mmCIF file of C-alpha atoms in Angstrom:
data_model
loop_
_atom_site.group_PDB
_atom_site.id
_atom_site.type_symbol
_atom_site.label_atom_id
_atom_site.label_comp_id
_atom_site.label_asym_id
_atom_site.label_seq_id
_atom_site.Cartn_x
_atom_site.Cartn_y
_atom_site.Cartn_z
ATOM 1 C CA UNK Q 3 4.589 13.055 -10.214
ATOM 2 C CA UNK Q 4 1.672 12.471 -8.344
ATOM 3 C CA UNK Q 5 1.047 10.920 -4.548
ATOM 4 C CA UNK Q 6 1.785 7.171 -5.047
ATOM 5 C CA UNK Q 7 4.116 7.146 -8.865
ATOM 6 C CA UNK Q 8 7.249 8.100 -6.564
ATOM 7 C CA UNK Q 9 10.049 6.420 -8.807
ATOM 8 C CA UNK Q 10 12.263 6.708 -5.558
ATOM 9 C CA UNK Q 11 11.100 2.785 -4.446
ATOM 10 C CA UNK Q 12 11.908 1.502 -0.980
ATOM 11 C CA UNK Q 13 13.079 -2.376 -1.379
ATOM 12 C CA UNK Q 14 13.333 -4.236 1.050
ATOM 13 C CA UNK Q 15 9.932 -2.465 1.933
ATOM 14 C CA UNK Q 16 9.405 -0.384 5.204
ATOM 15 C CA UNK Q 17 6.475 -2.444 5.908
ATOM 16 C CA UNK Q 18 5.326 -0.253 8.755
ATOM 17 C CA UNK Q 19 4.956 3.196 7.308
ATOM 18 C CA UNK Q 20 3.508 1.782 3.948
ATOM 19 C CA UNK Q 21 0.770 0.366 6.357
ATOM 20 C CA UNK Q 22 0.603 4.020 8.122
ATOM 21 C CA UNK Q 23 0.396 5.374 4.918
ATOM 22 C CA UNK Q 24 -2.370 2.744 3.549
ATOM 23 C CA UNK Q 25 -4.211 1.862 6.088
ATOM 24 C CA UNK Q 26 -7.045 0.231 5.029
ATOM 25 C CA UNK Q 27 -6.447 -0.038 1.747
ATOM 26 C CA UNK Q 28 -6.093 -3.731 0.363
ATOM 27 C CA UNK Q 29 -2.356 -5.021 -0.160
ATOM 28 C CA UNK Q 30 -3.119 -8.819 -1.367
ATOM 29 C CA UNK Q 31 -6.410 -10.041 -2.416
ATOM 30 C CA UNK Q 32 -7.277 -13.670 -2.532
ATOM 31 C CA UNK Q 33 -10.194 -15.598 -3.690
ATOM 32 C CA UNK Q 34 -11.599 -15.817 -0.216
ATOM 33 C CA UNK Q 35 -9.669 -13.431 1.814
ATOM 34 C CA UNK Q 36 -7.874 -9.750 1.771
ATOM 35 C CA UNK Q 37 -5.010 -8.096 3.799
ATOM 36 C CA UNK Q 38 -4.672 -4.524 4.160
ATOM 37 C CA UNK Q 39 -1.545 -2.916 4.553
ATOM 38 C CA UNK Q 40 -2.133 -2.203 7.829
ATOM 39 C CA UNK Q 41 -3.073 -6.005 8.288
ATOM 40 C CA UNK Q 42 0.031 -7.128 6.379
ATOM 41 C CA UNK Q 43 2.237 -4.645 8.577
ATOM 42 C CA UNK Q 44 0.954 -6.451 11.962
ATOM 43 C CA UNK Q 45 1.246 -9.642 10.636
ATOM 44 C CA UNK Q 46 4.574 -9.631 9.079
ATOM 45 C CA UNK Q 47 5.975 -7.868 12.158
ATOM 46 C CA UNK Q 48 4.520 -10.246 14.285
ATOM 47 C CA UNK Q 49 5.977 -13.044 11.877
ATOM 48 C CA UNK Q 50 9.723 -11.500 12.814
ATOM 49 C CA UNK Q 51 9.354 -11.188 16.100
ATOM 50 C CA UNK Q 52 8.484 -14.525 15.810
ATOM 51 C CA UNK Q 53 11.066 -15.956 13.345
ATOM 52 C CA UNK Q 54 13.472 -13.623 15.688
ATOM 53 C CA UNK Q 55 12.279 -15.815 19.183
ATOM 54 C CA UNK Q 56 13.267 -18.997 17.149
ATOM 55 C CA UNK Q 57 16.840 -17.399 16.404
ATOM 56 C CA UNK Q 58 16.783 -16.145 13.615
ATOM 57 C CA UNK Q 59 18.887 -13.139 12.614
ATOM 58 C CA UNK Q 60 20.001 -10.384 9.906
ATOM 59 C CA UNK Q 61 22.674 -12.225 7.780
ATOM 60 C CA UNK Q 62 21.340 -15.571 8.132
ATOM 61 C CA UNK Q 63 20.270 -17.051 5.215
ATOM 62 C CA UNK Q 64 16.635 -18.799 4.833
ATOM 63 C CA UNK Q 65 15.186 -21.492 2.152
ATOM 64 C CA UNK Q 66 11.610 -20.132 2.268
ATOM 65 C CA UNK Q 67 8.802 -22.808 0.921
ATOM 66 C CA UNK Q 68 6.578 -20.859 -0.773
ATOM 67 C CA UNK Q 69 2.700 -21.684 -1.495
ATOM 68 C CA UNK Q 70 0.139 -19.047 -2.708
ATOM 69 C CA UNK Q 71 -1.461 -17.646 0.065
ATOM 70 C CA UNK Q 72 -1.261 -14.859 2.733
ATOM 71 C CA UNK Q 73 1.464 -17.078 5.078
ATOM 72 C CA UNK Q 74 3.475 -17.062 1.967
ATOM 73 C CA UNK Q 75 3.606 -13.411 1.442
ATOM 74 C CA UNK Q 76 3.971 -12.696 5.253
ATOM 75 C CA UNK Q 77 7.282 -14.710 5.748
ATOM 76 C CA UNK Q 78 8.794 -13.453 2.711
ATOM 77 C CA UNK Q 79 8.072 -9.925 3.932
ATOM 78 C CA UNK Q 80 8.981 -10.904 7.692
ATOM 79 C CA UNK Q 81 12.329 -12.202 6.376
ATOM 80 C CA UNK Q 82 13.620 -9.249 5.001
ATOM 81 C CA UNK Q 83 12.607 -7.259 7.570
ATOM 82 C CA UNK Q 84 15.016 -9.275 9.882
ATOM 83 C CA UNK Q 85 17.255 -8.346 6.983
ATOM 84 C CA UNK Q 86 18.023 -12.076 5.721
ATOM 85 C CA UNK Q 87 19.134 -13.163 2.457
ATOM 86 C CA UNK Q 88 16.148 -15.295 0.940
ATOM 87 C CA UNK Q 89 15.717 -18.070 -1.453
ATOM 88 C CA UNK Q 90 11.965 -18.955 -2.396
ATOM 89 C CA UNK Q 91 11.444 -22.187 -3.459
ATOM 90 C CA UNK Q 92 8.302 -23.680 -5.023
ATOM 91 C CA UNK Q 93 6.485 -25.952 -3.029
ATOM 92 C CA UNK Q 94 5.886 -28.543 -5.696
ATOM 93 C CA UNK Q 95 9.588 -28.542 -6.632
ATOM 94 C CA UNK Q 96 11.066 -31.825 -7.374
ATOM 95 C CA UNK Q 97 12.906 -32.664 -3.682
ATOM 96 C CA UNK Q 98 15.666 -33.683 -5.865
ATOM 97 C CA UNK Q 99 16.162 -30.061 -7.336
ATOM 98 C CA UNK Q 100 15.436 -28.398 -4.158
ATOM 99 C CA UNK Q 101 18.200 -29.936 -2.410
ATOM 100 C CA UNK Q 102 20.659 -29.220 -5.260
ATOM 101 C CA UNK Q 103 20.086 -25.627 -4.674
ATOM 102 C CA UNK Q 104 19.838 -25.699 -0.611
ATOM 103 C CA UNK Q 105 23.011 -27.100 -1.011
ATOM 104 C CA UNK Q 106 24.823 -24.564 -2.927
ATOM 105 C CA UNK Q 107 22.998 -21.933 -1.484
ATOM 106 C CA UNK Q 108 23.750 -23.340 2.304
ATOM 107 C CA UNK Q 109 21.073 -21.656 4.211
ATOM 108 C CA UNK Q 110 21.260 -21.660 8.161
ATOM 109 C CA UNK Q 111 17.074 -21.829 8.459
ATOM 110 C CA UNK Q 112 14.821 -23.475 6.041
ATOM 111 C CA UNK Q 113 10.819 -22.026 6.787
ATOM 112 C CA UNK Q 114 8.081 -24.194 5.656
ATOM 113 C CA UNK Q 115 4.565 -23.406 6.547
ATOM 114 C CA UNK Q 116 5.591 -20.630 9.100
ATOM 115 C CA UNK Q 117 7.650 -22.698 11.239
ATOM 116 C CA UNK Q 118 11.771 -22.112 10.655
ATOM 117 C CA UNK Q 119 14.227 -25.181 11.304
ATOM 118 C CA UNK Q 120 17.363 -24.617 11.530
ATOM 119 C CA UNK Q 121 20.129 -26.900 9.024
ATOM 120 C CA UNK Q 122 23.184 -28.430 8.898
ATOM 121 C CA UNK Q 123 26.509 -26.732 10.151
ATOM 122 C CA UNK Q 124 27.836 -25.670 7.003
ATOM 123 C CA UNK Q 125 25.205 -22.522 7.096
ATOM 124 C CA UNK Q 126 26.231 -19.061 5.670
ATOM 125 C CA UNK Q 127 26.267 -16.347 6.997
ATOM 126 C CA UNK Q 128 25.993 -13.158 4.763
ATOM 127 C CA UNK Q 129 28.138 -10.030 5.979
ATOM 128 C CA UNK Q 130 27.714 -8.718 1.996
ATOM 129 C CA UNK Q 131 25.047 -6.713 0.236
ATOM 130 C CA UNK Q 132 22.668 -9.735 -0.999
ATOM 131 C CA UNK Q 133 19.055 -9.652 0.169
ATOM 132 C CA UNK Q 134 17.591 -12.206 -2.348
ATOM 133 C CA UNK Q 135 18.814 -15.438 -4.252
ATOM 134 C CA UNK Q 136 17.075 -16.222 -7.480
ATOM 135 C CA UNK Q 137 16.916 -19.581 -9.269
ATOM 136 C CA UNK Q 138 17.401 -19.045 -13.349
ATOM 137 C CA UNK Q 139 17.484 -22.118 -15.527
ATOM 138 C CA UNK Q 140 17.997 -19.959 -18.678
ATOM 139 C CA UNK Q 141 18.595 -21.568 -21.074
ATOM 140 C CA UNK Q 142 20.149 -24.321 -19.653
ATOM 141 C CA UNK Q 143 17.333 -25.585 -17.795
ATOM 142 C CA UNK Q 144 19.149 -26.369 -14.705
ATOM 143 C CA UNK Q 145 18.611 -23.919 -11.928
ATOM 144 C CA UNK Q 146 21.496 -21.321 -10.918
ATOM 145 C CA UNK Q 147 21.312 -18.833 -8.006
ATOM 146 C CA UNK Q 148 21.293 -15.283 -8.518
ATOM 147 C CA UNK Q 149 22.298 -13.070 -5.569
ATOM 148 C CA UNK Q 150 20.767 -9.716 -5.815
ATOM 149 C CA UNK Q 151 21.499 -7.074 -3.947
ATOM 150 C CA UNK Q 152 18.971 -4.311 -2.325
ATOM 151 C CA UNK Q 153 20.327 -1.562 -4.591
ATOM 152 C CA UNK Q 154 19.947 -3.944 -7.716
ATOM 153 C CA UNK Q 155 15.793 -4.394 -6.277
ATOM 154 C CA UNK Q 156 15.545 -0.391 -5.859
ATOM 155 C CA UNK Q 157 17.107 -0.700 -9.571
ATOM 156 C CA UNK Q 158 14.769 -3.056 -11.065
ATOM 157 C CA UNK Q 159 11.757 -1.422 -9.202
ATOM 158 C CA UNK Q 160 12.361 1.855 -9.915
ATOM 159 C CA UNK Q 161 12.901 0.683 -13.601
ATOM 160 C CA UNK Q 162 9.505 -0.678 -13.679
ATOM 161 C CA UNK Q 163 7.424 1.960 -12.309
ATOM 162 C CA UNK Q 164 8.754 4.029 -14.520
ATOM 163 C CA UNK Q 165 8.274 2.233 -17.427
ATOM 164 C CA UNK Q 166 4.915 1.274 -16.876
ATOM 165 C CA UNK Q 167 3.924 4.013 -14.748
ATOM 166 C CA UNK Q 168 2.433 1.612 -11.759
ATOM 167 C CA UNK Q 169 1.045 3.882 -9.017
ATOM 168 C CA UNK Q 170 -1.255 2.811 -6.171
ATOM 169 C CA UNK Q 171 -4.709 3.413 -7.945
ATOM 170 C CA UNK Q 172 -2.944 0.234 -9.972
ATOM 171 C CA UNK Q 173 -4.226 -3.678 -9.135
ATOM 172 C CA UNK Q 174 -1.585 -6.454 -10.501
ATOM 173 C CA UNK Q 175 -2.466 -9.997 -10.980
ATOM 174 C CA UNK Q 176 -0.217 -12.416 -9.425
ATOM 175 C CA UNK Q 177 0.061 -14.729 -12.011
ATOM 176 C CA UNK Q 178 3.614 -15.425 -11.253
ATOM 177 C CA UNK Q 179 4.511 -17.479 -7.965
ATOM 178 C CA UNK Q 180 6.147 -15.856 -5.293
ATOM 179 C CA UNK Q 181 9.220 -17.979 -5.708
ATOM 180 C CA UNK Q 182 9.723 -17.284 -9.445
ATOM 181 C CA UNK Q 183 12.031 -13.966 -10.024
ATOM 182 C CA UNK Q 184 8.553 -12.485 -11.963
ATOM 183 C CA UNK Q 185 6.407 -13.027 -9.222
ATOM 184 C CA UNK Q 186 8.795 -11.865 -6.084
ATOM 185 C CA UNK Q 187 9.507 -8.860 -8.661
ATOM 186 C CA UNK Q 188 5.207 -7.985 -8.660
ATOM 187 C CA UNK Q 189 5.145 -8.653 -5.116
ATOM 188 C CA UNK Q 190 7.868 -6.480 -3.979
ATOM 189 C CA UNK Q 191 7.609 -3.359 -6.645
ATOM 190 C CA UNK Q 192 3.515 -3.460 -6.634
ATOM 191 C CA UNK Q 193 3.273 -3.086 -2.616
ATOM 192 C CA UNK Q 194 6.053 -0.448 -2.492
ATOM 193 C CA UNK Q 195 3.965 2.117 -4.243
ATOM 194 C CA UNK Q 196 0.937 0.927 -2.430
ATOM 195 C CA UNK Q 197 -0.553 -0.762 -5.272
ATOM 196 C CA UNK Q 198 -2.853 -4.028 -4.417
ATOM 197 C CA UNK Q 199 -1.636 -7.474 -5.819
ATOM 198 C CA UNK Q 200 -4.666 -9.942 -6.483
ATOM 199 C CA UNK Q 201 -4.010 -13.531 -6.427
ATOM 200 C CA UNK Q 202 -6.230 -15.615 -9.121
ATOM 201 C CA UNK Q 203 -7.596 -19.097 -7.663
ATOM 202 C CA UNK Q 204 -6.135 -20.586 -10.408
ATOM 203 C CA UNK Q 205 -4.325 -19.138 -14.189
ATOM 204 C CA UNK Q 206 -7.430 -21.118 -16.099
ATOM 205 C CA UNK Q 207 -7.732 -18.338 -18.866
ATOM 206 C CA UNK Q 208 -11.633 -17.824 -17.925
ATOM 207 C CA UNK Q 209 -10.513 -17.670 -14.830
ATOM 208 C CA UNK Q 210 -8.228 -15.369 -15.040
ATOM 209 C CA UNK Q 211 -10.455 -13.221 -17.095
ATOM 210 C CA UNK Q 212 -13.080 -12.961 -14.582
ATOM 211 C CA UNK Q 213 -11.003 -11.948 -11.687
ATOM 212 C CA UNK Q 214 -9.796 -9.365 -13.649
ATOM 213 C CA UNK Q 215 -13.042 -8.130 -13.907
ATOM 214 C CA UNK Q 216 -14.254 -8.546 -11.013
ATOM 215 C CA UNK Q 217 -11.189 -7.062 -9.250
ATOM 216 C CA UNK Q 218 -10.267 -4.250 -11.207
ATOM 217 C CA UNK Q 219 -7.208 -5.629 -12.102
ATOM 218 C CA UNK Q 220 -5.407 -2.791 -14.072
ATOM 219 C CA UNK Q 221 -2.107 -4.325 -14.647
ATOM 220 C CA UNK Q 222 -1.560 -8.284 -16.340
ATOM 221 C CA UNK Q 223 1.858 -9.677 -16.285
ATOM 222 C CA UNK Q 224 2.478 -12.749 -17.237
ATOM 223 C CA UNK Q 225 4.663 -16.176 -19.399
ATOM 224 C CA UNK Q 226 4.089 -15.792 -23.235
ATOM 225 C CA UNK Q 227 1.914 -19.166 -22.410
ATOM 226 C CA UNK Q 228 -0.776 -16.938 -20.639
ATOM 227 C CA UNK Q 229 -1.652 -14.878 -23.602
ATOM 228 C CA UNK Q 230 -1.725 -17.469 -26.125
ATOM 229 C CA UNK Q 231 -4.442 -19.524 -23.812
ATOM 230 C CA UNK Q 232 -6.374 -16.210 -23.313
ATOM 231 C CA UNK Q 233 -6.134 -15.665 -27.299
ATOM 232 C CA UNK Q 234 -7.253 -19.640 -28.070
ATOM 233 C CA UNK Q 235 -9.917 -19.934 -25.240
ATOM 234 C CA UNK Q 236 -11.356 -16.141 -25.724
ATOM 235 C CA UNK Q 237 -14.928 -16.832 -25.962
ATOM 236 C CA UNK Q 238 -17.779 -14.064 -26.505
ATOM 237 C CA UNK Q 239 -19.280 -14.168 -23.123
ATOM 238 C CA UNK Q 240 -15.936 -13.976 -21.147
ATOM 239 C CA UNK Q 241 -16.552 -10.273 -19.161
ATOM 240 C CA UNK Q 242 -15.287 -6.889 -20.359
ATOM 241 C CA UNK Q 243 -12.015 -5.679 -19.157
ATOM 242 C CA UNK Q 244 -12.759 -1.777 -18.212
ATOM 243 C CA UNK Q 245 -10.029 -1.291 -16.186
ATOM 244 C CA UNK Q 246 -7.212 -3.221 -17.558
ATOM 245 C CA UNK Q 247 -4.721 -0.674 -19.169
ATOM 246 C CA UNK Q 248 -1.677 -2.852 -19.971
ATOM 247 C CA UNK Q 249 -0.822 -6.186 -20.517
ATOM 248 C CA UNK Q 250 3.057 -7.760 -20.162
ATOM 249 C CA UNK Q 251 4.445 -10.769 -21.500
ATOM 250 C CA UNK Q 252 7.900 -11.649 -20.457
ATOM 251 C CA UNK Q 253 10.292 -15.219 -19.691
ATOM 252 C CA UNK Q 254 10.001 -16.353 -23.871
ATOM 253 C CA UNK Q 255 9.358 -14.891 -26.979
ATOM 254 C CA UNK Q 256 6.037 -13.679 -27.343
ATOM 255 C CA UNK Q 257 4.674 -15.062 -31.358
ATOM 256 C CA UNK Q 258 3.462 -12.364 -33.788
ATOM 257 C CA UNK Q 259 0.063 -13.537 -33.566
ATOM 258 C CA UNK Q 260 -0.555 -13.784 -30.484
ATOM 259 C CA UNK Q 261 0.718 -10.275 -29.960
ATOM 260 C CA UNK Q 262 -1.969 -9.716 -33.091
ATOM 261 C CA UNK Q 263 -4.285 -11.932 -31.872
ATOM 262 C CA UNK Q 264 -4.463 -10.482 -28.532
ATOM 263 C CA UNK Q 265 -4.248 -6.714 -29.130
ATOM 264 C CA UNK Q 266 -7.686 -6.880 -31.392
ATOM 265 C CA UNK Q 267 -9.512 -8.771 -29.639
ATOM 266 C CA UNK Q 268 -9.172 -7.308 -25.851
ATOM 267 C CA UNK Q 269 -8.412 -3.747 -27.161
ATOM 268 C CA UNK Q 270 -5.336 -3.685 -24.355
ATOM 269 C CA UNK Q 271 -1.719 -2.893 -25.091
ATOM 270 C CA UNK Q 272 0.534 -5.671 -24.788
ATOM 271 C CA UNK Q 273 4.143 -5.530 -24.307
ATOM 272 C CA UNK Q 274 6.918 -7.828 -24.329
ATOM 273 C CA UNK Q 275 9.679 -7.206 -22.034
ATOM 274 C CA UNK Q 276 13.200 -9.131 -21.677
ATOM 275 C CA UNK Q 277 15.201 -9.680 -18.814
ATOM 276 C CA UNK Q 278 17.246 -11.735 -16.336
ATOM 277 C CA UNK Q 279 16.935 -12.936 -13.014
ATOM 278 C CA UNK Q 280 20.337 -12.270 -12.737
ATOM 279 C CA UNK Q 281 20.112 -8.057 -14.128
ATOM 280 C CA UNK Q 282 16.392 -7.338 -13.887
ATOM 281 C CA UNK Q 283 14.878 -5.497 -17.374
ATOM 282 C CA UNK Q 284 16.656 -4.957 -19.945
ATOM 283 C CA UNK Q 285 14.339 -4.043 -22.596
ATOM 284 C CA UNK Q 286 10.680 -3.491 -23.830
ATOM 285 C CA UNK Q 287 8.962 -3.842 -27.442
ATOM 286 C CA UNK Q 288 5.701 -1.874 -26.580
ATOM 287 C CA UNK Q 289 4.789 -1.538 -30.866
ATOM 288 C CA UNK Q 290 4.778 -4.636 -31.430
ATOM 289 C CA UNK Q 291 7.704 -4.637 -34.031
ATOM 290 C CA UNK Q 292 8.716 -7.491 -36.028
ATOM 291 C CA UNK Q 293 12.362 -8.778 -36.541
ATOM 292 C CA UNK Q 294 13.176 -11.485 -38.710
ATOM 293 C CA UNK Q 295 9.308 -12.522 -38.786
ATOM 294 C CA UNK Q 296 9.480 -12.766 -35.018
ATOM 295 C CA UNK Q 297 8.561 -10.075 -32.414
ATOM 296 C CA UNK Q 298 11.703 -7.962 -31.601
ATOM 297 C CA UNK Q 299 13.523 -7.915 -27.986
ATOM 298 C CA UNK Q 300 12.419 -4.181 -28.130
ATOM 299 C CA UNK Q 301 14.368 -1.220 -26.651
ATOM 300 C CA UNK Q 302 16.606 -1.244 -23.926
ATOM 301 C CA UNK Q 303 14.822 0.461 -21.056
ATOM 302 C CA UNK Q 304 16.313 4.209 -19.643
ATOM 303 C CA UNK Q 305 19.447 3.780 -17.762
ATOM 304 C CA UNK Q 306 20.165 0.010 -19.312
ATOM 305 C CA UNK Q 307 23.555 -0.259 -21.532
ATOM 306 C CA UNK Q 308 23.667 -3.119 -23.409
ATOM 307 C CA UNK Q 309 27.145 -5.056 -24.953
ATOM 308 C CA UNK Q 310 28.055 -7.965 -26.848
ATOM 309 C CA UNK Q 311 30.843 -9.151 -25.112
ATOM 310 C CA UNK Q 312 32.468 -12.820 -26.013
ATOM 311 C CA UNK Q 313 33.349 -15.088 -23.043
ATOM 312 C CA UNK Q 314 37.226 -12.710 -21.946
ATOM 313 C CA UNK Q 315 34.430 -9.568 -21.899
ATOM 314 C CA UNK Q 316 35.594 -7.696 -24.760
ATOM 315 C CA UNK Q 317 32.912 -6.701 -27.556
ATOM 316 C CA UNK Q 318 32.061 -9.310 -29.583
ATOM 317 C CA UNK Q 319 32.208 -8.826 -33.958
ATOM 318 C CA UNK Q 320 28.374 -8.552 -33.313
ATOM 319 C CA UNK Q 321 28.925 -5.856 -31.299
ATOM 320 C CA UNK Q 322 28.309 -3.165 -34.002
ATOM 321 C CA UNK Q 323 25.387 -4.262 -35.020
ATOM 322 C CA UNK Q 324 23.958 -4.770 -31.447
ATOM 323 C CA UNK Q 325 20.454 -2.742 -32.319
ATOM 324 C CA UNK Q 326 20.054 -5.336 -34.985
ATOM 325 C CA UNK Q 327 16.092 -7.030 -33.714
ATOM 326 C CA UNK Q 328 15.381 -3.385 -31.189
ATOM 327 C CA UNK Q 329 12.963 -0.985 -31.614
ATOM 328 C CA UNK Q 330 14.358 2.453 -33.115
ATOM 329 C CA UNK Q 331 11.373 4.449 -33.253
ATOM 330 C CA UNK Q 332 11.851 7.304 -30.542
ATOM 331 C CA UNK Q 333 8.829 6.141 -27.553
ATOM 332 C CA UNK Q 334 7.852 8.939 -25.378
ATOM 333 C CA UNK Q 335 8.411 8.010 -21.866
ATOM 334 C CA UNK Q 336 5.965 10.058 -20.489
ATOM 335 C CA UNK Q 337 2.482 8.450 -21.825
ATOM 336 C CA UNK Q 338 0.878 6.330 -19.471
ATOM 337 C CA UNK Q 339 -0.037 3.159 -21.539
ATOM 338 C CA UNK Q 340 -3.899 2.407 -21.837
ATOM 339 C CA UNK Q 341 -7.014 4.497 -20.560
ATOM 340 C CA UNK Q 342 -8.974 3.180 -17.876
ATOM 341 C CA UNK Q 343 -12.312 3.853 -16.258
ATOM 342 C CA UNK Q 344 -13.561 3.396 -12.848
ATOM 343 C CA UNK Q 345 -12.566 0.043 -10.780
ATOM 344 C CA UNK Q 346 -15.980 -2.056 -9.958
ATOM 345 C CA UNK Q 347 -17.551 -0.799 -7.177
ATOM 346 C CA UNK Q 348 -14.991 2.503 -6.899
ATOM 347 C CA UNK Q 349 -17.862 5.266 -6.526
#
């Protein structure tokens, strides 16, 4: 593999040699400002020493209110590098909902715009592997925590780079918010291999179409939602896409159409992946193959088992037939989806 498609992903990231290694070389990209890594090293590190001077320590466990800007991405950043557990939470969150999940997940520190104050005495303190809680509604629709541990990140990172074979000539769209499990996932897997993240001022569909294009955006995840706006609002003098190579839909099941729909008119590969806050990716349909008059779950990635189990954890009657709605056409791991050309303003 080349400099930069290292599968071997550092999460938590070591925030100071990626900005040695960087330098100068955009991180995140907003619609009226930039951080290098370099820039994003000094300020995060700066951020813990300061999050540090208020008492903050590894272990401790910190509610982070998350916005979508460059304080956001700082504290998240500065919290794991004091080696906290974190729990982003959205900043237009009902209060009601927030405080059902502060109080399960107990933190000792809740951050909101940079400053950290410190809650309640029934804190925990984490002596375990965790690094990040995750809400997932599911299918439920009321929010759960996930605990994820830094091995299960290096997992789910290295899974992804893999698959979709992200290096740092790659730009990702933050459509996503930092607090949902996509969006810390883009945030923490696109800056370990150096690759830029490039936050939209809003997910308007033209919008989002011409910051793709103006940023070289080569990467576009984002909720089934996204691509059926971009397919219904597509209009003729929207801007060419040179350098997007791959397109991923993911949190619900992407329609047949709009997978259709989408493909023929951009010209860009669009895959539908499935997964859980609570296990990371499990599979990928990257054909575009029907089940049942619906678009299939896909393959399960490299390195993913997969079992029907019933509710005791032994394999369910459905077990045998567990491929039922997956790809079986052999995919060759190696091709790098899409072909792209130079990034705006590259030579």
């Amino acid at each position: 593999m080349s400099e930069g498609r290292s599968t071997n992903a550092k999460v938590p990231l070591d925030l100071e040699a990626l900005g040695n290694r960087w330098a100068d070389r955009p991180a995140v990209i907003f619609p009226s400002d930039a951080l290098s890594f370099a820039g994003l090293a000094e300020r995060v590190l700066a951020c813990a020493r300061d999050l540090a001077g208020h008492g903050v320590s590894a272990g401790d466990r910190i509610g982070l209110v998350c916005g979508l800007d460059a304080d956001t991405v700082v504290s998240i950043l500065a919290a794991q590098e004091l080696g906290c557990v974190l729990l982003p939470l959205g900043a237009d969150a009902p209060s009601a909902a927030r405080e059902r999940v502060l109080a399960t997940f107990r933190p000792a520190w809740v951050v909101e715009g940079g400053e950290p104050s410190a809650v309640g005495s029934s804190a925990v303190t984490s002596g375990g592997p965790e690094v990040l809680a995750l809400t997932s509604s599911g299918s439920t629709g009321a929010p759960k925590l996930a605990l994820v541990t830094a091995s299960q990140l290096r997992a789910r990172a290295d899974l992804y780079i893999r698959r979709c074979r992200l290096s740092s000539d790659d730009r990702t769209l933050m459509i996503y918010p930092p607090h949902h499990a996509g969006g810390m996932h883009a945030l923490l897997v696109s800056l370990s291999v150096g690759s830029a993240l490039v936050f939209p001022a809003s997910a308007h569909p033209r919008t989002v179409v011409r910051t793709c294009a103006a940023q070289g955006v080569t990467c576009l995840p984002g909720p089934a939602t996204l691509f059926e706006l971009l397919v219904r609002h597509r209009s003729n003098d929207w801007p060419s896409l040179p350098c997007l190579r791959l397109a991923r839909s993911g949190t619900a099941n992407l329609p047949l159409e709009t997978h259709r729909a989408f493909t023929e008119g951009f010209q860009i590969p669009l895959w539908h992946s499935y997964g859980a806050s609570e296990a990371g990716p499990i599979c990928v349909n990257r054909s575009g193959a029907a089940h049942d008059g619906r678009l299939a779950l896909g393959a399960p990635l490299a390195g993913v088992e997969v079992r029907v189990c019933d509710e005791h954890g032994d394999d369910h009657v459905f077990e045998r037939e567990r491929h039922a709605g997956c790809e079986h056409a052999a995919e060759r791991d190696g091709e790098r989806p899409g072909q792209r050309r130079d990034r705006p303003g590259s030579h």
